[in-house]
CSV table of C-alpha atoms in Angstrom, one decimal:
chain,number,residue,atom,x,y,z
A,1,UNK,CA,35.7,11.8,-26.6
A,2,UNK,CA,35.2,15.4,-24.8
A,3,UNK,CA,36.8,15.1,-21.2
A,4,UNK,CA,34.2,15.9,-18.4
A,5,UNK,CA,34.3,19.1,-17.2
A,6,UNK,CA,34.3,20.5,-13.4
A,7,UNK,CA,30.5,21.7,-14.5
A,8,UNK,CA,29.6,18.5,-15.8
A,9,UNK,CA,30.7,16.6,-13.0
A,10,UNK,CA,28.9,18.6,-10.7
A,11,UNK,CA,25.9,18.1,-12.6
A,12,UNK,CA,26.2,14.5,-12.1
A,13,UNK,CA,26.7,15.1,-8.4
A,14,UNK,CA,23.4,16.8,-7.6
A,15,UNK,CA,21.4,14.5,-9.6
A,16,UNK,CA,19.8,11.6,-7.7
A,17,UNK,CA,20.1,8.0,-8.9
A,18,UNK,CA,17.3,6.2,-9.3
A,19,UNK,CA,16.1,3.7,-6.8
A,20,UNK,CA,16.9,0.2,-7.4
A,21,UNK,CA,14.5,-2.7,-7.5
A,22,UNK,CA,15.7,-5.7,-5.6
A,23,UNK,CA,12.7,-8.0,-5.1
A,24,UNK,CA,13.2,-10.7,-7.3
A,25,UNK,CA,9.6,-10.2,-8.4
A,26,UNK,CA,10.2,-7.1,-9.8
A,27,UNK,CA,13.9,-6.8,-10.3
A,28,UNK,CA,14.9,-6.3,-14.3
A,29,UNK,CA,11.4,-4.4,-15.0
A,30,UNK,CA,12.2,-1.0,-16.7
A,31,UNK,CA,8.7,-0.3,-16.5
A,32,UNK,CA,9.0,-0.6,-13.0
A,33,UNK,CA,11.8,1.1,-12.6
A,34,UNK,CA,10.1,4.2,-14.0
A,35,UNK,CA,7.8,3.9,-11.6
A,36,UNK,CA,9.8,3.4,-8.6
A,37,UNK,CA,11.9,6.4,-10.0
A,38,UNK,CA,8.7,8.5,-10.3
A,39,UNK,CA,9.0,9.2,-13.7
A,40,UNK,CA,5.3,7.6,-14.3
A,41,UNK,CA,2.5,6.0,-12.6
A,42,UNK,CA,0.5,2.8,-13.7
A,43,UNK,CA,-2.9,3.2,-14.1
A,44,UNK,CA,-5.8,3.1,-16.8
A,45,UNK,CA,-4.4,2.1,-20.2
A,46,UNK,CA,-1.5,0.7,-18.8
A,47,UNK,CA,0.0,-2.8,-19.6
A,48,UNK,CA,3.1,-4.4,-19.7
A,49,UNK,CA,5.8,-7.2,-18.0
A,50,UNK,CA,6.3,-4.8,-14.7
A,51,UNK,CA,2.3,-4.5,-14.2
A,52,UNK,CA,2.2,-8.5,-14.9
A,53,UNK,CA,4.7,-8.8,-11.8
A,54,UNK,CA,2.4,-6.4,-9.8
A,55,UNK,CA,-0.8,-8.4,-10.4
A,56,UNK,CA,1.3,-11.9,-9.5
A,57,UNK,CA,2.4,-10.3,-6.3
A,58,UNK,CA,-1.1,-9.1,-5.2
A,59,UNK,CA,-2.7,-12.3,-5.9
A,60,UNK,CA,0.0,-14.2,-3.7
A,61,UNK,CA,-0.6,-12.2,-1.0
A,62,UNK,CA,-4.2,-12.9,-0.8
A,63,UNK,CA,-5.5,-9.8,-2.6
A,64,UNK,CA,-8.9,-10.2,-5.4
A,65,UNK,CA,-7.9,-10.0,-8.6
A,66,UNK,CA,-10.6,-11.7,-10.7
A,67,UNK,CA,-9.4,-13.5,-13.8
A,68,UNK,CA,-5.8,-13.8,-12.4
A,69,UNK,CA,-2.7,-11.7,-13.7
A,70,UNK,CA,-2.7,-10.8,-17.4
A,71,UNK,CA,-0.3,-7.7,-17.3
A,72,UNK,CA,-3.4,-5.2,-18.2
A,73,UNK,CA,-4.6,-2.3,-15.8
A,74,UNK,CA,-8.2,-2.6,-15.5
A,75,UNK,CA,-11.2,-2.0,-12.5
A,76,UNK,CA,-10.2,-5.4,-11.0
A,77,UNK,CA,-6.2,-4.6,-10.7
A,78,UNK,CA,-7.4,-0.7,-9.5
A,79,UNK,CA,-9.3,-2.5,-6.5
A,80,UNK,CA,-6.8,-4.9,-5.8
A,81,UNK,CA,-4.0,-1.8,-5.8
A,82,UNK,CA,-6.7,0.2,-3.5
A,83,UNK,CA,-6.9,-2.9,-1.0
A,84,UNK,CA,-3.0,-3.5,-0.7
A,85,UNK,CA,-2.9,0.6,0.0
A,86,UNK,CA,-5.4,0.3,2.4
A,87,UNK,CA,-3.2,-2.1,4.1
A,88,UNK,CA,0.2,-0.1,3.7
A,89,UNK,CA,-1.5,2.7,5.0
A,90,UNK,CA,-1.1,4.9,1.9
A,91,UNK,CA,-3.8,6.9,0.0
A,92,UNK,CA,-5.9,4.7,-1.5
A,93,UNK,CA,-5.9,5.8,-5.2
A,94,UNK,CA,-5.9,2.4,-7.2
A,95,UNK,CA,-2.6,3.3,-9.1
A,96,UNK,CA,1.1,2.0,-8.8
A,97,UNK,CA,3.0,4.9,-7.9
A,98,UNK,CA,6.4,4.9,-6.4
A,99,UNK,CA,5.2,4.6,-2.6
A,100,UNK,CA,2.9,1.8,-3.5
A,101,UNK,CA,5.7,-0.3,-5.3
A,102,UNK,CA,8.2,0.3,-2.4
A,103,UNK,CA,5.5,-1.0,-0.1
A,104,UNK,CA,5.2,-3.9,-2.3
A,105,UNK,CA,9.2,-4.6,-2.3
A,106,UNK,CA,8.8,-4.5,1.3
A,107,UNK,CA,6.0,-7.0,2.0
A,108,UNK,CA,5.6,-9.4,-1.0
A,109,UNK,CA,6.6,-12.7,-0.5
A,110,UNK,CA,9.3,-14.4,-2.3
A,111,UNK,CA,8.6,-15.9,-6.0
A,112,UNK,CA,6.6,-19.2,-6.1
A,113,UNK,CA,5.5,-18.3,-2.1
A,114,UNK,CA,2.2,-17.0,-0.4
A,115,UNK,CA,1.3,-14.5,2.4
A,116,UNK,CA,3.8,-11.5,2.9
A,117,UNK,CA,7.1,-11.5,4.7
A,118,UNK,CA,6.2,-8.9,7.3
A,119,UNK,CA,3.5,-6.8,9.0
A,120,UNK,CA,1.4,-9.9,9.8
A,121,UNK,CA,-1.4,-9.5,12.1
A,122,UNK,CA,-1.2,-11.3,15.6
A,123,UNK,CA,-3.2,-14.4,16.3
A,124,UNK,CA,-4.9,-12.7,19.4
A,125,UNK,CA,-7.7,-10.1,19.5
A,126,UNK,CA,-8.0,-8.4,23.3
A,127,UNK,CA,-5.5,-11.2,24.4
A,128,UNK,CA,-7.5,-14.1,23.5
A,129,UNK,CA,-6.1,-16.4,20.6
A,130,UNK,CA,-7.9,-16.3,17.1
A,131,UNK,CA,-7.6,-19.0,14.5
A,132,UNK,CA,-8.8,-16.0,11.9
A,133,UNK,CA,-8.1,-12.5,11.3
A,134,UNK,CA,-10.8,-10.8,9.1
A,135,UNK,CA,-9.5,-7.3,7.8
A,136,UNK,CA,-12.7,-5.5,6.6
A,137,UNK,CA,-11.6,-2.6,4.6
A,138,UNK,CA,-8.3,-4.4,2.8
A,139,UNK,CA,-10.7,-7.2,2.3
A,140,UNK,CA,-8.5,-10.2,3.6
A,141,UNK,CA,-8.9,-13.3,5.8
A,142,UNK,CA,-6.1,-14.6,7.8
A,143,UNK,CA,-5.9,-18.0,8.8
A,144,UNK,CA,-4.1,-19.5,11.8
A,145,UNK,CA,-3.3,-22.7,13.2
A,146,UNK,CA,-3.8,-24.4,16.3
A,147,UNK,CA,-0.5,-22.9,17.3
A,148,UNK,CA,-0.6,-19.2,16.1
A,149,UNK,CA,1.2,-19.7,12.8
A,150,UNK,CA,0.2,-18.0,9.5
A,151,UNK,CA,-1.5,-21.0,7.3
A,152,UNK,CA,-2.9,-18.8,4.3
A,153,UNK,CA,-4.3,-15.3,3.4
A,154,UNK,CA,-7.7,-15.2,1.1
A,155,UNK,CA,-9.5,-12.4,-0.7
A,156,UNK,CA,-13.0,-11.7,0.9
A,157,UNK,CA,-16.1,-9.2,0.2
A,158,UNK,CA,-17.9,-8.1,3.2
A,159,UNK,CA,-20.9,-5.8,3.6
A,160,UNK,CA,-22.0,-2.6,2.1
A,161,UNK,CA,-22.0,0.8,3.9
A,162,UNK,CA,-26.1,0.1,4.3
A,163,UNK,CA,-25.4,-3.7,5.6
A,164,UNK,CA,-22.3,-3.5,7.1
A,165,UNK,CA,-20.0,-6.6,8.5
A,166,UNK,CA,-19.7,-5.7,12.4
A,167,UNK,CA,-16.2,-5.5,14.1
A,168,UNK,CA,-15.5,-7.5,17.3
A,169,UNK,CA,-14.8,-11.0,18.5
A,170,UNK,CA,-17.1,-13.6,17.0
A,171,UNK,CA,-16.9,-17.4,17.1
A,172,UNK,CA,-17.9,-20.4,14.9
A,173,UNK,CA,-21.6,-21.4,16.4
A,174,UNK,CA,-22.2,-24.1,13.4
A,175,UNK,CA,-20.5,-25.4,10.6
A,176,UNK,CA,-23.0,-26.4,7.3
A,177,UNK,CA,-21.6,-28.9,4.5
A,178,UNK,CA,-22.3,-28.8,1.0
A,179,UNK,CA,-26.3,-30.0,1.2
A,180,UNK,CA,-26.9,-27.8,4.3
A,181,UNK,CA,-25.3,-24.9,2.6
A,182,UNK,CA,-27.5,-25.2,-0.3
A,183,UNK,CA,-30.3,-26.0,1.6
A,184,UNK,CA,-29.9,-22.6,3.8
A,185,UNK,CA,-29.7,-20.7,0.4
A,186,UNK,CA,-32.8,-22.0,-1.3
A,187,UNK,CA,-34.7,-21.3,1.8
A,188,UNK,CA,-33.3,-18.3,2.6
A,189,UNK,CA,-32.7,-16.3,-0.7
A,190,UNK,CA,-34.5,-18.9,-3.3
A,191,UNK,CA,-30.9,-19.6,-4.5
A,192,UNK,CA,-29.2,-22.9,-3.6
A,193,UNK,CA,-26.1,-21.7,-5.1
A,194,UNK,CA,-25.8,-18.2,-3.2
A,195,UNK,CA,-23.8,-19.6,0.0
A,196,UNK,CA,-21.6,-21.3,-2.2
A,197,UNK,CA,-19.8,-24.8,-1.4
A,198,UNK,CA,-19.7,-24.1,2.6
A,199,UNK,CA,-21.0,-22.2,5.4
A,200,UNK,CA,-19.5,-21.0,8.9
A,201,UNK,CA,-22.0,-19.2,10.9
A,202,UNK,CA,-21.2,-16.8,13.3
A,203,UNK,CA,-22.1,-15.5,16.8
A,204,UNK,CA,-20.9,-13.1,19.3
A,205,UNK,CA,-18.2,-14.5,21.5
A,206,UNK,CA,-20.6,-13.9,24.2
A,207,UNK,CA,-22.9,-16.6,22.4
A,208,UNK,CA,-25.5,-13.7,21.2
A,209,UNK,CA,-26.7,-14.5,17.7
A,210,UNK,CA,-24.4,-12.2,15.2
A,211,UNK,CA,-26.5,-12.7,12.1
A,212,UNK,CA,-23.2,-13.0,10.0
A,213,UNK,CA,-21.4,-16.0,8.7
A,214,UNK,CA,-18.7,-17.0,6.8
A,215,UNK,CA,-19.6,-18.7,3.3
A,216,UNK,CA,-18.4,-19.0,0.0
A,217,UNK,CA,-20.0,-17.5,-3.1
A,218,UNK,CA,-21.5,-17.6,-6.6
A,219,UNK,CA,-20.4,-14.4,-7.7
A,220,UNK,CA,-16.4,-14.5,-7.4
A,221,UNK,CA,-16.3,-11.4,-9.7
A,222,UNK,CA,-17.2,-9.1,-6.7
A,223,UNK,CA,-14.3,-10.5,-4.3
A,224,UNK,CA,-12.4,-7.6,-2.9
A,225,UNK,CA,-15.4,-5.1,-2.3
A,226,UNK,CA,-18.3,-3.8,-0.1
A,227,UNK,CA,-21.1,-6.1,-1.6
A,228,UNK,CA,-22.7,-8.7,1.0
A,229,UNK,CA,-25.5,-8.5,3.4
A,230,UNK,CA,-22.9,-8.3,6.2
A,231,UNK,CA,-21.9,-11.9,5.9
A,232,UNK,CA,-18.1,-12.3,5.1
A,233,UNK,CA,-17.8,-14.1,1.5
A,234,UNK,CA,-15.0,-15.9,-0.1
A,235,UNK,CA,-14.1,-18.1,-3.0
A,236,UNK,CA,-15.2,-21.6,-2.9
A,237,UNK,CA,-12.1,-23.4,-2.9
A,238,UNK,CA,-10.9,-20.9,-0.1
A,239,UNK,CA,-14.4,-21.4,2.2
A,240,UNK,CA,-13.3,-25.1,1.7
A,241,UNK,CA,-10.2,-24.4,3.5
A,242,UNK,CA,-11.5,-22.6,5.7
A,243,UNK,CA,-14.5,-24.9,7.0
A,244,UNK,CA,-12.0,-28.0,7.1
A,245,UNK,CA,-9.7,-25.9,9.4
A,246,UNK,CA,-11.7,-24.3,11.9
A,247,UNK,CA,-14.0,-26.2,14.8
A,248,UNK,CA,-17.3,-25.1,16.2
A,249,UNK,CA,-15.9,-22.5,19.2
A,250,UNK,CA,-13.0,-21.3,17.6
A,251,UNK,CA,-12.8,-17.6,17.5
A,252,UNK,CA,-12.8,-15.2,14.7
A,253,UNK,CA,-11.3,-11.6,15.1
A,254,UNK,CA,-13.1,-8.8,12.8
A,255,UNK,CA,-11.4,-5.7,12.7
A,256,UNK,CA,-11.4,-2.8,10.0
A,257,UNK,CA,-7.9,-2.5,9.8
A,258,UNK,CA,-4.5,-4.1,11.2
A,259,UNK,CA,-4.2,-1.1,12.9
A,260,UNK,CA,-7.1,-2.4,15.7
A,261,UNK,CA,-5.7,-1.8,19.1
A,262,UNK,CA,-7.5,-4.8,20.4
A,263,UNK,CA,-5.0,-7.1,18.4
A,264,UNK,CA,-1.7,-7.9,19.6
A,265,UNK,CA,1.7,-6.6,18.4
A,266,UNK,CA,1.9,-7.3,14.6
A,267,UNK,CA,3.7,-10.4,13.8
A,268,UNK,CA,7.1,-10.2,11.2
A,269,UNK,CA,8.4,-13.2,9.4
A,270,UNK,CA,12.0,-13.0,7.6
């Protein structure tokens, strides 16, 4: 074996070591090690164990990924990554690059857990306690208990550019059960299933009608996008949780991003 020379030692000194993946969701994946080092990005045509781990983290953080984690990059994975990049303040490219992976390392929950470890919204809007924060551009709904502790994060779909969901402070005006929700769908859209399993009618905090509702959906593949007529859609299993947790009069904060100045100081956990 040839002994190292001064030249080879100097060369080694200027070659930076690849950043280590420390999060237990991602550590040990050679695919993600290559991403973290900047050697590659994961986009169209990518598949593998690292991408599967990233998909699992995005699902656990409440980002929409229709069909679940399968280790293959497709349009749903691209949309989930774009929504996460909005949350993390990154360029919304929809591909997994080193910056996006670093943000996931910092924010993803432990294996087997849901939510995220820090950078959560405050349960206060303009000084008033809220039960829900809806982040329009990252397509997530944050549910808090009456004491202000995070319960869960759910994916949502919101209004199109032509029929936007309007930000501001709203309140639950009425709660519709399954029968009333189906009746409303039949009356308004000639489709008993269009509003899914439950509907929460929202008004502005001053009592004026907002024309917006939180409800379920008959099109879960569209969650994570801007597709509605202004309402906030959720998966049917999620709207059941929200319907049961909320009461008439509870406040709902609707913001474009979690950097909205009306929100209180972000909550960090862990």
